[in-house]
PDB file of C-alpha atoms in Angstrom:
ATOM      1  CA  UNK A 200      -4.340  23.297 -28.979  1.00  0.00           C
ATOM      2  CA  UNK A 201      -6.072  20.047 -28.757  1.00  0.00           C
ATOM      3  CA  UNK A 202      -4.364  16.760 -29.217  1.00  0.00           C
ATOM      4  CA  UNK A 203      -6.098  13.963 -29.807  1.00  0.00           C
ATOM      5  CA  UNK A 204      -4.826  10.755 -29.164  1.00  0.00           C
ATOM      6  CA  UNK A 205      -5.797   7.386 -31.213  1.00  0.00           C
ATOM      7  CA  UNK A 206      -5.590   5.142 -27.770  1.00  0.00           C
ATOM      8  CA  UNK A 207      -6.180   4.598 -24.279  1.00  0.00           C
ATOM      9  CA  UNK A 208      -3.164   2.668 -23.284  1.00  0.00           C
ATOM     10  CA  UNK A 209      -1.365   4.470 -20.953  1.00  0.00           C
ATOM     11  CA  UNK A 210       2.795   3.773 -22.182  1.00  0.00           C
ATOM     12  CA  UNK A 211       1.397   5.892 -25.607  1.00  0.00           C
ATOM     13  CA  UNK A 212      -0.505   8.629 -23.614  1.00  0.00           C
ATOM     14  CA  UNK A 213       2.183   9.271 -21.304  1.00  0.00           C
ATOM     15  CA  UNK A 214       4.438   9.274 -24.535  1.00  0.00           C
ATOM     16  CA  UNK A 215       2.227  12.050 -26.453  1.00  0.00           C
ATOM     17  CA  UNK A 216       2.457  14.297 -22.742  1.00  0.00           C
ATOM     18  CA  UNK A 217       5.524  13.834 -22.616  1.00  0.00           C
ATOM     19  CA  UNK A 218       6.785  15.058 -26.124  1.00  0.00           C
ATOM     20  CA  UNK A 219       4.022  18.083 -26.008  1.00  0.00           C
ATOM     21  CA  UNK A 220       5.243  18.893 -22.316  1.00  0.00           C
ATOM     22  CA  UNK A 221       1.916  21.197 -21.463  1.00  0.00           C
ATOM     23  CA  UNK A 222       1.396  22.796 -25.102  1.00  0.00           C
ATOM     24  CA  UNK A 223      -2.343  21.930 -24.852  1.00  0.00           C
ATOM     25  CA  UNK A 224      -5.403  19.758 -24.191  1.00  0.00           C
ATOM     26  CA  UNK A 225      -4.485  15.922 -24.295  1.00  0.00           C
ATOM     27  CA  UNK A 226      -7.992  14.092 -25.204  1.00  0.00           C
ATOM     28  CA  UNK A 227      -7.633   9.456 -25.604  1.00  0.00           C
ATOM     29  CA  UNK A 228     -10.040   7.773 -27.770  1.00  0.00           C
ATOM     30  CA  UNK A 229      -9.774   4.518 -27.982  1.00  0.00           C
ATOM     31  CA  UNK A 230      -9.516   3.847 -31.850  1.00  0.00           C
ATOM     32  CA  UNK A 231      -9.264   1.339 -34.263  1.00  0.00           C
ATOM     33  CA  UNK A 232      -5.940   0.420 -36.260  1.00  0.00           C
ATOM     34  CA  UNK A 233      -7.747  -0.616 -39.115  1.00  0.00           C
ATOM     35  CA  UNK A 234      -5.312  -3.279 -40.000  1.00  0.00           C
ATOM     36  CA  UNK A 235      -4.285  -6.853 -38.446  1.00  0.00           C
ATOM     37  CA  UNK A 236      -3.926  -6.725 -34.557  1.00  0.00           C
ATOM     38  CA  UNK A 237      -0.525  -8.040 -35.239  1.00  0.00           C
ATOM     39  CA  UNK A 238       0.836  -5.720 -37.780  1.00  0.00           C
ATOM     40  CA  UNK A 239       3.487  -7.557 -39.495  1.00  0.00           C
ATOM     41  CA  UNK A 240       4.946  -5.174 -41.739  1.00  0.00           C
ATOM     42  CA  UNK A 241       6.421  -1.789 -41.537  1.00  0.00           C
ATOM     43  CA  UNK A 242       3.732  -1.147 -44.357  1.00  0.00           C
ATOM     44  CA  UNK A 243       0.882  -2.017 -42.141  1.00  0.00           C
ATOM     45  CA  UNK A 244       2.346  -0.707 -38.828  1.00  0.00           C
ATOM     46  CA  UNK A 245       2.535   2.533 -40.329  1.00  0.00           C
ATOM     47  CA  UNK A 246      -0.668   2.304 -42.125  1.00  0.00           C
ATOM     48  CA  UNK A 247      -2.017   1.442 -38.586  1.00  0.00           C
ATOM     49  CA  UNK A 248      -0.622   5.135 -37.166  1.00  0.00           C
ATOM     50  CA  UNK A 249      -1.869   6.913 -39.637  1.00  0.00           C
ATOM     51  CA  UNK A 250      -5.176   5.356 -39.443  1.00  0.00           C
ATOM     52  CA  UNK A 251      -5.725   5.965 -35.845  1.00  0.00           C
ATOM     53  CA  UNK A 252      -4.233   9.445 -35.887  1.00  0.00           C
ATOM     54  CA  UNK A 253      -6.621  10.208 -38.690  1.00  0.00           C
ATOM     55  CA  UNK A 254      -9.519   8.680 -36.782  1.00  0.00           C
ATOM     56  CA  UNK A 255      -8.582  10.475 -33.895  1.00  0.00           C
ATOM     57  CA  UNK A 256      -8.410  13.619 -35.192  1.00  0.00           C
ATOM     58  CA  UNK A 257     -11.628  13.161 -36.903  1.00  0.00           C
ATOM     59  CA  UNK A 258     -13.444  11.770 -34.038  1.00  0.00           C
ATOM     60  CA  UNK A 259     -11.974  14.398 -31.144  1.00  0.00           C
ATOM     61  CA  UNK A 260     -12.798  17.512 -33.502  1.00  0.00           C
ATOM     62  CA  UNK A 261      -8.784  18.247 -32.748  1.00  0.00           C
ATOM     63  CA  UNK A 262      -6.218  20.309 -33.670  1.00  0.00           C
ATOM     64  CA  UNK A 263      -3.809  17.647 -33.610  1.00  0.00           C
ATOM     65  CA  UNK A 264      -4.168  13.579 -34.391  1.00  0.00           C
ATOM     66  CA  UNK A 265      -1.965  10.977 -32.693  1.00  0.00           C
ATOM     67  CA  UNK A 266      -1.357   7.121 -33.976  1.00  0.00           C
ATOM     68  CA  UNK A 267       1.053   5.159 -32.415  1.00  0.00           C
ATOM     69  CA  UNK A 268       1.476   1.313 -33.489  1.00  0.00           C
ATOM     70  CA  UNK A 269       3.492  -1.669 -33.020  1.00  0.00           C
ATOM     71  CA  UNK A 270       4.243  -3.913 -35.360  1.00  0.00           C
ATOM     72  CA  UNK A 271       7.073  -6.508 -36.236  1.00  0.00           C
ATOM     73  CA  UNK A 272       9.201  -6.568 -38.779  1.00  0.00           C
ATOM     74  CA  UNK A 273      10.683  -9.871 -40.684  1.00  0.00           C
ATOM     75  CA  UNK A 274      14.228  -9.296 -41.849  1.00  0.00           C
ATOM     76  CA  UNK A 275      16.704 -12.017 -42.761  1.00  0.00           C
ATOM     77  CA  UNK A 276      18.451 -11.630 -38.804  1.00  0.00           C
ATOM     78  CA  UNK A 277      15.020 -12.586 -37.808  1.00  0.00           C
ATOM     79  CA  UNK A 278      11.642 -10.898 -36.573  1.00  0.00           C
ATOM     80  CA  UNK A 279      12.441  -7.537 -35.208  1.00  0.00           C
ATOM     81  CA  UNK A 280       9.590  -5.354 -32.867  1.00  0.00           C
ATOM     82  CA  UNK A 281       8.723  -2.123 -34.661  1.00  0.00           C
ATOM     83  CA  UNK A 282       7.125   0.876 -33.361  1.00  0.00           C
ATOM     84  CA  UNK A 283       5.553   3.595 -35.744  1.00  0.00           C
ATOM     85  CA  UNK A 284       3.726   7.007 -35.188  1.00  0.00           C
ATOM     86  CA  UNK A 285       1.985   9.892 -37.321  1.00  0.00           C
ATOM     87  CA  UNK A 286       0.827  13.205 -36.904  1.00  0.00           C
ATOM     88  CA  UNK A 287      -2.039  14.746 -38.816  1.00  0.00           C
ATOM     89  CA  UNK A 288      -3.427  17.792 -39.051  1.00  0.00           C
ATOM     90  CA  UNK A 289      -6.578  19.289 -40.899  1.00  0.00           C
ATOM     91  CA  UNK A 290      -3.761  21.438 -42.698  1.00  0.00           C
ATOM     92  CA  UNK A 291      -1.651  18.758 -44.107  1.00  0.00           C
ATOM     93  CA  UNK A 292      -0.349  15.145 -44.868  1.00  0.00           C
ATOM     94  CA  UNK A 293       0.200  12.894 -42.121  1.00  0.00           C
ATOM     95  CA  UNK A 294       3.822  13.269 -41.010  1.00  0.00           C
ATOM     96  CA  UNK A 295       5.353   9.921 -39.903  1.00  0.00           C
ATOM     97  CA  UNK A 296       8.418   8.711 -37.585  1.00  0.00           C
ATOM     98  CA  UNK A 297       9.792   5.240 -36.385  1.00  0.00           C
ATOM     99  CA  UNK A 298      11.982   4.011 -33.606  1.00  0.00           C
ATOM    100  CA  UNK A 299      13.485   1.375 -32.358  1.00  0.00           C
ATOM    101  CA  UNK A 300      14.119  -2.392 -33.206  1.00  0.00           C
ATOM    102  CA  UNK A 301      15.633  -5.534 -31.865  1.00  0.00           C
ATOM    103  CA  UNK A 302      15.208  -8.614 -32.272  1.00  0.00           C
ATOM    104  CA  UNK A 303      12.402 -10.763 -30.878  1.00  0.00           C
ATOM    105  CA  UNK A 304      13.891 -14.360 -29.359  1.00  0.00           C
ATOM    106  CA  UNK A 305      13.233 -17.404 -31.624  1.00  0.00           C
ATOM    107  CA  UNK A 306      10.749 -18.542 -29.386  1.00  0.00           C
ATOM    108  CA  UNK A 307       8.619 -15.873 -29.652  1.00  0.00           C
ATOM    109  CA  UNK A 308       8.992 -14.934 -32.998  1.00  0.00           C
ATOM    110  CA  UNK A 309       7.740 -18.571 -33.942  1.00  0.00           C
ATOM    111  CA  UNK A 310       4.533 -18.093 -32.156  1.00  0.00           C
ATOM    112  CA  UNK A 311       3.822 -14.623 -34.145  1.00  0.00           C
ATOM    113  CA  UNK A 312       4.294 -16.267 -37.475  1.00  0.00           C
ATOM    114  CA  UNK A 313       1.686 -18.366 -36.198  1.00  0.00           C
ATOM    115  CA  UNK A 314      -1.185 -15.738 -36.116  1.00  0.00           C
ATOM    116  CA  UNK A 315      -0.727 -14.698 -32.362  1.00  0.00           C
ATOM    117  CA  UNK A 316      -0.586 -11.725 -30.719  1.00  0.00           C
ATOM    118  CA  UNK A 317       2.807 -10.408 -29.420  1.00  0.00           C
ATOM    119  CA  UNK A 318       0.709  -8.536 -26.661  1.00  0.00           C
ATOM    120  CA  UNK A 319      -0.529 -12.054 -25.019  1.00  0.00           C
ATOM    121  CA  UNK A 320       2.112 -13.549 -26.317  1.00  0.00           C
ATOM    122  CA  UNK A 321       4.667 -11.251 -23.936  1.00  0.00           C
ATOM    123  CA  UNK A 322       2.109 -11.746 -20.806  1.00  0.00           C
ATOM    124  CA  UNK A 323       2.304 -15.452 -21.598  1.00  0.00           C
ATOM    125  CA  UNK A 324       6.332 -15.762 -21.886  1.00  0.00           C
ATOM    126  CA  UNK A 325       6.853 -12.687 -18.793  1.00  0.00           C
ATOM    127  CA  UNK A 326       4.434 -14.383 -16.753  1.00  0.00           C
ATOM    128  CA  UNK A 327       2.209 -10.976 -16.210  1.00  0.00           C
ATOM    129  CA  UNK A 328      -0.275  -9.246 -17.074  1.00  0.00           C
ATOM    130  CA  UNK A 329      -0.838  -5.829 -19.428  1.00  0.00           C
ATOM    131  CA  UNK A 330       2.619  -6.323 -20.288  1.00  0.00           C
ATOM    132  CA  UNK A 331       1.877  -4.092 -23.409  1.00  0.00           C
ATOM    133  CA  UNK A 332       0.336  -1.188 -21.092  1.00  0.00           C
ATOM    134  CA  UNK A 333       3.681  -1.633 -19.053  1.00  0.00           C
ATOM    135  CA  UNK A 334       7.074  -1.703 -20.228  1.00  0.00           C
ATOM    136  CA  UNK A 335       6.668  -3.556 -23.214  1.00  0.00           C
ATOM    137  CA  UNK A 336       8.446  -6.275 -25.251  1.00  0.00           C
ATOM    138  CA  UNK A 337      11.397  -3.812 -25.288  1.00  0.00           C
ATOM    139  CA  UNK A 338      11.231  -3.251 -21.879  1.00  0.00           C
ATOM    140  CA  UNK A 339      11.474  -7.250 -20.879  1.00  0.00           C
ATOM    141  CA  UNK A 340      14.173  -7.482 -23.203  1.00  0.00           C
ATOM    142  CA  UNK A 341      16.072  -4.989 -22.754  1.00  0.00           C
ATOM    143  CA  UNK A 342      16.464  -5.798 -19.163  1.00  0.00           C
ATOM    144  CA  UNK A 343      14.356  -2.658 -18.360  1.00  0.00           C
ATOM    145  CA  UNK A 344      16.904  -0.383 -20.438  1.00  0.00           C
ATOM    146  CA  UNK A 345      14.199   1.220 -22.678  1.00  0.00           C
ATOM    147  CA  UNK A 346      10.652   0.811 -21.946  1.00  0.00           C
ATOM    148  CA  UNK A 347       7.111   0.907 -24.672  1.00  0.00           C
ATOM    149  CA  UNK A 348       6.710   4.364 -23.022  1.00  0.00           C
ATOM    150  CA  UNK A 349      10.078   5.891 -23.766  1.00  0.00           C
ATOM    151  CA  UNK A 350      10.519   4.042 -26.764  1.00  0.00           C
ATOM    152  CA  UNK A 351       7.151   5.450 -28.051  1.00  0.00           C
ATOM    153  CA  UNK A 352       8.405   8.912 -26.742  1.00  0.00           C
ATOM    154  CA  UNK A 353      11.788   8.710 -28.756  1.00  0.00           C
ATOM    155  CA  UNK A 354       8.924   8.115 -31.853  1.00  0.00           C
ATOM    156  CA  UNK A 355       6.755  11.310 -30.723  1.00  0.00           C
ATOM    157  CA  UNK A 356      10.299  13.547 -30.221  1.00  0.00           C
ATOM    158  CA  UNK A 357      10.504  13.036 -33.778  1.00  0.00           C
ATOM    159  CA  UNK A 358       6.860  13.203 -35.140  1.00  0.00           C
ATOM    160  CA  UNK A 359       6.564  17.085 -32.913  1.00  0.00           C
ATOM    161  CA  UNK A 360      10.246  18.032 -34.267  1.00  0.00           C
ATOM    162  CA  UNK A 361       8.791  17.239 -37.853  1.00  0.00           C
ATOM    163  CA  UNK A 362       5.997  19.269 -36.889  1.00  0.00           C
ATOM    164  CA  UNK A 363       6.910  22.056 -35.364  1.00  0.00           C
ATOM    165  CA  UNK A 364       9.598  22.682 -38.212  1.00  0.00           C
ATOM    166  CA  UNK A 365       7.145  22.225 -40.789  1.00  0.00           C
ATOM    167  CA  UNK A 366       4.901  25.023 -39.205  1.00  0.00           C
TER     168      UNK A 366
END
């Protein structure tokens, strides 16, 4: 089996591996969400997964297409971090999963409504680099708890469960 993955960033490779354990042929493109870089809507987060997974599949002549996007969320207890995936197949509709949310401090959430990034936003406010190829928003504040990588796994568990149920 061939699994193609929508992006090079390592926390979302090492997520894909480790939901497939060694089931088959792990290929990263680096593809494009199609929507804002700061996805600010479950709507568009998701619309970002399936896009890439889609593209991917496309692109890496697959068996198997991987998106996985972050996004935030507003909600009246303020701007939460969310985290979407999808799973497509040549066979049938793009199968989707989310994960976890918290809350994003004031601080930062202030500066996303302003049209930044969270990515350089994060390096700015942890004071280091790639933070979003590392552990993450969740990871800094979560003290380390839950990192991008294993919250991006928790995502896959559920997109391969989906899809290995549905097959």
């Amino acid at each position: 089996m061939k699994i193609i993955i929508g992006s090079k960033n390592p926390a979302k490779i090492t997520a894909v591996k480790n939901s497939f354990s060694h089931e088959g042929e792990f290929v990263s493109l680096d593809i494009p969400s199609g929507v804002s870089e700061q996805p600010f809507s479950d709507e568009e987060t998701i619309k970002g997964a399936i896009n890439r997974a889609e593209a991917a599949l496309k692109q890496g002549n697959g068996d198997i297409g991987i998106g996985l996007e972050g996004g935030v969320q507003e909600t009246s207890y303020g701007l939460l971090i969310c985290n979407w995936g999808a799973l497509v197949t040549n066979e049938s509709e793009p199968i989707i999963a989310g994960g976890a949310r918290i809350p994003l401090p004031e601080e930062i959430a202030v500066r996303l409504r302003a049209g930044e990034e969270l990515g350089p936003v994060m390096e700015d406010y942890a004071k280091n680099k790639n933070v979003r190829k590392q552990e993450g928003a969740v990871g800094i504040f979560t003290s380390g708890m839950v990192n991008r990588s294993e919250m991006f796994t928790h995502v896959m568990n559920l997109l391969v469960g989906q899809y290995k149920r549905s097959i």
